[in-house]
Amino acid sequence: MSYVDGFVAAVPTANREVYRAYADKAAAVFREHGAQSVVECWGEDVPEGKRTSFTMAVQRQADESVVFAWITWPSKAVRDEGWRRVMADPRMASEGNVMPFDGQRLIYGGFDVIVNA
């Protein structure tokens, strides 16, 4: 079965195009290092919750939007090696590659795919 990395983040709404360009560059690097696909989604209909929600999870501020993203990999082994290579890739170095959002509020995790209908 395949493997998925999932992400949720709060991004300043004014940085939408900056974020899109950042994500587009990163997607190319992930694809070169084994990812099958990279999907980035800009929140349009993301309701506020009373107990839990995407907005609460990332502590979204009034001037921010929620981004939901995932990367698919053929397996966890390919993902682990891919991430190692991505982190070593000079295009992903933090110098000159500033994230256009607060990475401390990024939520992420790796998941085994159990249904893909």
XYZ file of N, CA and C in Angstrom:
351
model
N 0.840 -1.196 0.000
C 0.000 0.000 0.000
C 0.875 1.247 0.000
N 0.306 2.342 -0.430
C 1.045 3.595 -0.475
C 1.060 4.273 0.892
N 1.788 5.359 0.968
C 1.980 6.105 2.200
C 1.712 7.573 1.900
N 1.156 8.283 2.881
C 0.787 9.693 2.690
C 1.314 10.525 3.843
N 1.921 11.655 3.530
C 2.226 12.678 4.528
C 1.142 13.731 4.407
N 0.524 14.099 5.530
C -0.535 15.100 5.532
C -0.112 16.329 6.320
N -0.598 17.495 5.888
C -0.206 18.768 6.488
C -1.402 19.711 6.573
N -1.466 20.479 7.650
C -2.415 21.577 7.784
C -1.625 22.753 8.333
N -1.825 23.938 7.769
C -1.096 25.130 8.203
C -1.976 26.360 8.076
N -1.608 27.384 8.822
C -2.231 28.703 8.680
C -1.243 29.577 7.920
N -1.714 30.175 6.830
C -0.859 30.999 5.980
C -1.488 32.382 5.857
N -0.693 33.445 6.032
C -1.274 34.769 5.833
C -1.961 34.851 4.466
N -3.206 35.296 4.474
C -3.985 35.369 3.234
C -3.269 36.209 2.186
N -2.595 37.245 2.610
C -1.858 38.101 1.679
C -0.697 37.365 1.014
N -0.270 36.240 1.587
C 0.857 35.467 1.041
C 0.416 34.332 0.122
N -0.825 34.357 -0.339
C -1.314 33.235 -1.142
C -0.405 32.927 -2.329
N -0.072 33.909 -3.126
C 0.760 33.646 -4.312
C 2.194 33.328 -3.936
N 2.699 33.950 -2.878
C 4.045 33.627 -2.400
C 4.075 32.168 -1.936
N 3.030 31.765 -1.198
C 2.945 30.380 -0.735
C 2.813 29.423 -1.921
N 1.980 29.770 -2.892
C 1.798 28.903 -4.059
C 3.130 28.681 -4.769
N 3.904 29.742 -4.944
C 5.202 29.615 -5.607
C 6.162 28.771 -4.760
N 6.157 28.978 -3.444
C 6.982 28.197 -2.522
C 6.607 26.714 -2.610
N 5.314 26.430 -2.567
C 4.826 25.052 -2.621
C 5.131 24.406 -3.973
N 5.024 25.177 -5.039
C 5.310 24.652 -6.380
C 6.780 24.231 -6.486
N 7.679 25.056 -5.969
C 9.106 24.711 -5.987
C 9.377 23.476 -5.136
N 8.783 23.436 -3.946
C 8.989 22.287 -3.061
C 8.425 21.008 -3.691
N 7.281 21.115 -4.357
C 6.663 19.942 -4.984
C 7.601 19.317 -6.006
N 8.284 20.152 -6.774
C 9.219 19.625 -7.769
C 10.345 18.838 -7.094
N 10.833 19.339 -5.962
C 11.898 18.645 -5.243
C 11.383 17.310 -4.703
N 10.189 17.323 -4.097
C 9.626 16.071 -3.581
C 9.418 15.053 -4.698
N 8.932 15.501 -5.833
C 8.719 14.573 -6.956
C 10.042 13.976 -7.431
N 11.082 14.803 -7.489
C 12.396 14.304 -7.903
C 12.943 13.251 -6.949
N 12.487 13.314 -5.694
C 13.015 12.396 -4.687
C 12.022 11.308 -4.298
N 11.099 10.977 -5.217
C 10.279 9.790 -5.045
C 8.802 9.967 -4.776
N 8.349 11.193 -4.493
C 6.920 11.390 -4.251
C 6.138 11.140 -5.534
N 4.978 10.510 -5.388
C 4.114 10.279 -6.546
C 3.308 11.519 -6.889
N 2.873 12.240 -5.867
C 2.114 13.468 -6.101
C 2.227 14.373 -4.887
N 2.040 15.662 -5.125
C 2.002 16.670 -4.071
C 0.773 17.521 -4.357
N -0.114 17.625 -3.365
C -1.352 18.387 -3.527
C -1.389 19.464 -2.453
N -1.628 20.701 -2.855
C -1.747 21.838 -1.939
C -3.113 22.467 -2.166
N -3.873 22.644 -1.085
C -5.232 23.179 -1.185
C -5.380 24.404 -0.294
N -5.912 25.476 -0.860
C -6.153 26.729 -0.132
C -7.580 26.711 0.388
N -7.754 26.881 1.691
C -9.068 26.813 2.311
C -10.045 27.843 1.778
N -11.221 27.379 1.415
C -12.288 28.254 0.942
C -13.510 28.165 1.853
N -13.843 26.961 2.272
C -15.008 26.722 3.123
C -14.541 25.925 4.339
N -13.887 26.610 5.273
C -13.294 25.972 6.444
C -13.973 26.572 7.680
N -15.011 25.905 8.172
C -15.792 26.483 9.270
C -15.035 26.503 10.594
N -15.377 27.494 11.403
C -14.861 27.566 12.766
C -15.528 26.466 13.579
N -14.803 25.866 14.492
C -15.373 24.826 15.329
C -15.662 25.326 16.727
N -16.410 24.543 17.456
C -16.659 24.843 18.863
C -15.713 24.036 19.750
N -15.409 22.800 19.333
C -14.474 21.953 20.086
C -13.185 21.712 19.313
N -13.333 21.360 18.022
C -12.166 21.125 17.170
C -12.465 21.629 15.769
N -11.435 21.970 15.056
C -11.565 22.380 13.654
C -10.163 22.578 13.103
N -10.083 22.673 11.791
C -8.798 23.000 11.177
C -8.311 24.350 11.678
N -9.208 25.328 11.751
C -8.808 26.680 12.153
C -8.270 26.704 13.576
N -8.916 25.960 14.462
C -8.455 25.905 15.846
C -7.128 25.162 15.954
N -6.975 24.097 15.190
C -5.768 23.275 15.274
C -4.513 24.067 14.928
N -4.625 24.972 13.967
C -3.458 25.752 13.540
C -3.468 27.165 14.111
N -4.405 27.439 15.019
C -4.524 28.759 15.645
C -4.583 29.870 14.595
N -5.455 29.666 13.598
C -5.591 30.622 12.498
C -6.013 31.985 13.030
N -5.333 33.010 12.550
C -5.671 34.393 12.879
C -6.623 34.942 11.814
N -7.226 36.084 12.093
C -8.221 36.669 11.184
C -7.649 36.962 9.797
N -6.371 37.235 9.708
C -5.747 37.576 8.420
C -5.062 36.376 7.766
N -5.439 35.164 8.180
C -4.819 33.950 7.650
C -5.858 33.017 7.040
N -5.379 32.123 6.192
C -6.200 31.076 5.589
C -5.601 29.728 5.949
N -6.438 28.692 5.930
C -5.972 27.334 6.215
C -5.547 26.673 4.908
N -4.397 26.020 4.957
C -3.903 25.226 3.837
C -3.916 23.762 4.272
N -4.414 22.913 3.378
C -4.472 21.465 3.604
C -3.685 20.835 2.460
N -2.710 20.009 2.795
C -1.836 19.459 1.757
C -1.479 18.012 2.070
N -1.091 17.288 1.019
C -0.611 15.927 1.224
C 0.363 15.548 0.121
N 1.236 14.633 0.482
C 2.220 14.076 -0.443
C 2.008 12.568 -0.453
N 1.874 11.981 -1.633
C 1.730 10.527 -1.716
C 3.063 9.906 -2.128
N 3.323 8.750 -1.531
C 4.549 8.000 -1.776
C 4.168 6.545 -2.076
N 4.998 5.821 -2.805
C 4.689 4.418 -3.077
C 4.753 3.536 -1.827
N 5.565 3.933 -0.828
C 5.708 3.146 0.396
C 6.351 4.019 1.467
N 6.313 3.557 2.700
C 6.968 4.292 3.784
C 8.485 4.301 3.579
N 9.034 3.202 3.084
C 10.482 3.144 2.849
C 10.909 4.195 1.826
N 10.149 4.337 0.738
C 10.454 5.356 -0.273
C 10.290 6.738 0.340
N 9.257 6.913 1.166
C 9.031 8.198 1.843
C 10.202 8.550 2.755
N 10.645 7.600 3.554
C 11.742 7.872 4.487
C 13.010 8.279 3.743
N 13.335 7.559 2.676
C 14.505 7.899 1.872
C 14.287 9.220 1.132
N 13.074 9.425 0.621
C 12.753 10.678 -0.066
C 12.917 11.884 0.833
N 12.398 11.806 2.054
C 12.543 12.918 3.003
C 14.009 13.174 3.325
N 14.792 12.099 3.481
C 16.225 12.281 3.750
C 16.879 13.069 2.623
N 16.534 12.709 1.395
C 17.110 13.404 0.237
C 16.581 14.825 0.098
N 15.299 15.029 0.378
C 14.722 16.375 0.313
C 15.423 17.289 1.309
N 15.613 16.805 2.528
C 16.253 17.627 3.559
C 17.711 17.940 3.227
N 18.365 17.081 2.457
C 19.750 17.310 2.046
C 19.850 18.122 0.761
N 18.742 18.310 0.069
C 18.740 19.025 -1.209
C 18.990 20.509 -0.957
N 20.000 21.094 -1.616
C 20.318 22.513 -1.382
C 19.160 23.466 -1.700
N 18.240 23.058 -2.560
C 17.097 23.925 -2.874
C 16.147 24.072 -1.691
N 16.256 23.174 -0.713
C 15.380 23.234 0.460
C 16.076 23.832 1.681
N 17.314 24.284 1.516
C 18.054 24.884 2.639
C 17.312 26.109 3.146
N 17.367 26.326 4.455
C 16.626 27.439 5.051
C 17.155 28.803 4.617
N 18.437 28.901 4.293
C 18.987 30.170 3.814
C 18.382 30.509 2.461
N 17.710 31.634 2.395
C 17.115 32.078 1.140
C 15.841 31.341 0.765
N 15.344 30.481 1.631
C 14.138 29.711 1.344
C 13.192 29.838 2.537
N 12.828 31.064 2.842
C 12.013 31.348 4.018
C 10.572 30.912 3.776
N 10.023 30.154 4.737
C 8.639 29.711 4.625
C 7.714 30.921 4.769
N 6.723 31.050 3.896
C 5.810 32.199 3.957
C 4.658 31.992 4.947
N 4.926 31.292 6.052
C 3.927 31.042 7.090
C 4.676 30.641 8.363
N 3.963 30.551 9.465
C 4.547 30.181 10.755
C 4.636 28.665 10.859
N 5.814 28.132 10.637
C 6.018 26.692 10.659
C 5.775 26.056 12.023
N 5.768 26.847 13.091
C 5.510 26.302 14.418
C 4.054 25.880 14.582
N 3.173 26.386 13.704
C 1.764 25.997 13.770
C 1.387 25.008 12.677
N 2.378 24.464 12.003
C 2.166 23.435 10.993
C 1.880 22.109 11.697
N 0.831 21.429 11.273
C 0.498 20.113 11.797
C 0.773 19.112 10.677
N 1.461 18.038 11.002
C 1.790 17.059 9.964
C 1.861 15.660 10.558
N 1.796 14.686 9.701
C 1.936 13.299 10.118
C 2.012 12.394 8.912
N 2.489 11.183 9.133
C 2.572 10.167 8.090
C 1.518 9.104 8.316
N 0.927 8.633 7.226
C -0.236 7.730 7.317
C -0.125 6.584 6.320
N -0.437 5.375 6.792
C -0.624 4.229 5.900
C -1.986 4.363 5.236
N -2.049 4.158 3.943
C -3.336 4.184 3.237
C -4.037 2.852 3.495
N -5.267 2.905 4.007
C -6.020 1.675 4.262
C -7.221 1.522 3.337
N -7.683 2.631 2.736
C -8.734 2.594 1.726
C -8.388 3.643 0.678
N -8.465 3.246 -0.581
C -8.237 4.182 -1.689
C -9.246 3.799 -2.758
N -10.461 4.347 -2.644
C -11.550 3.942 -3.521
C -11.668 4.836 -4.733
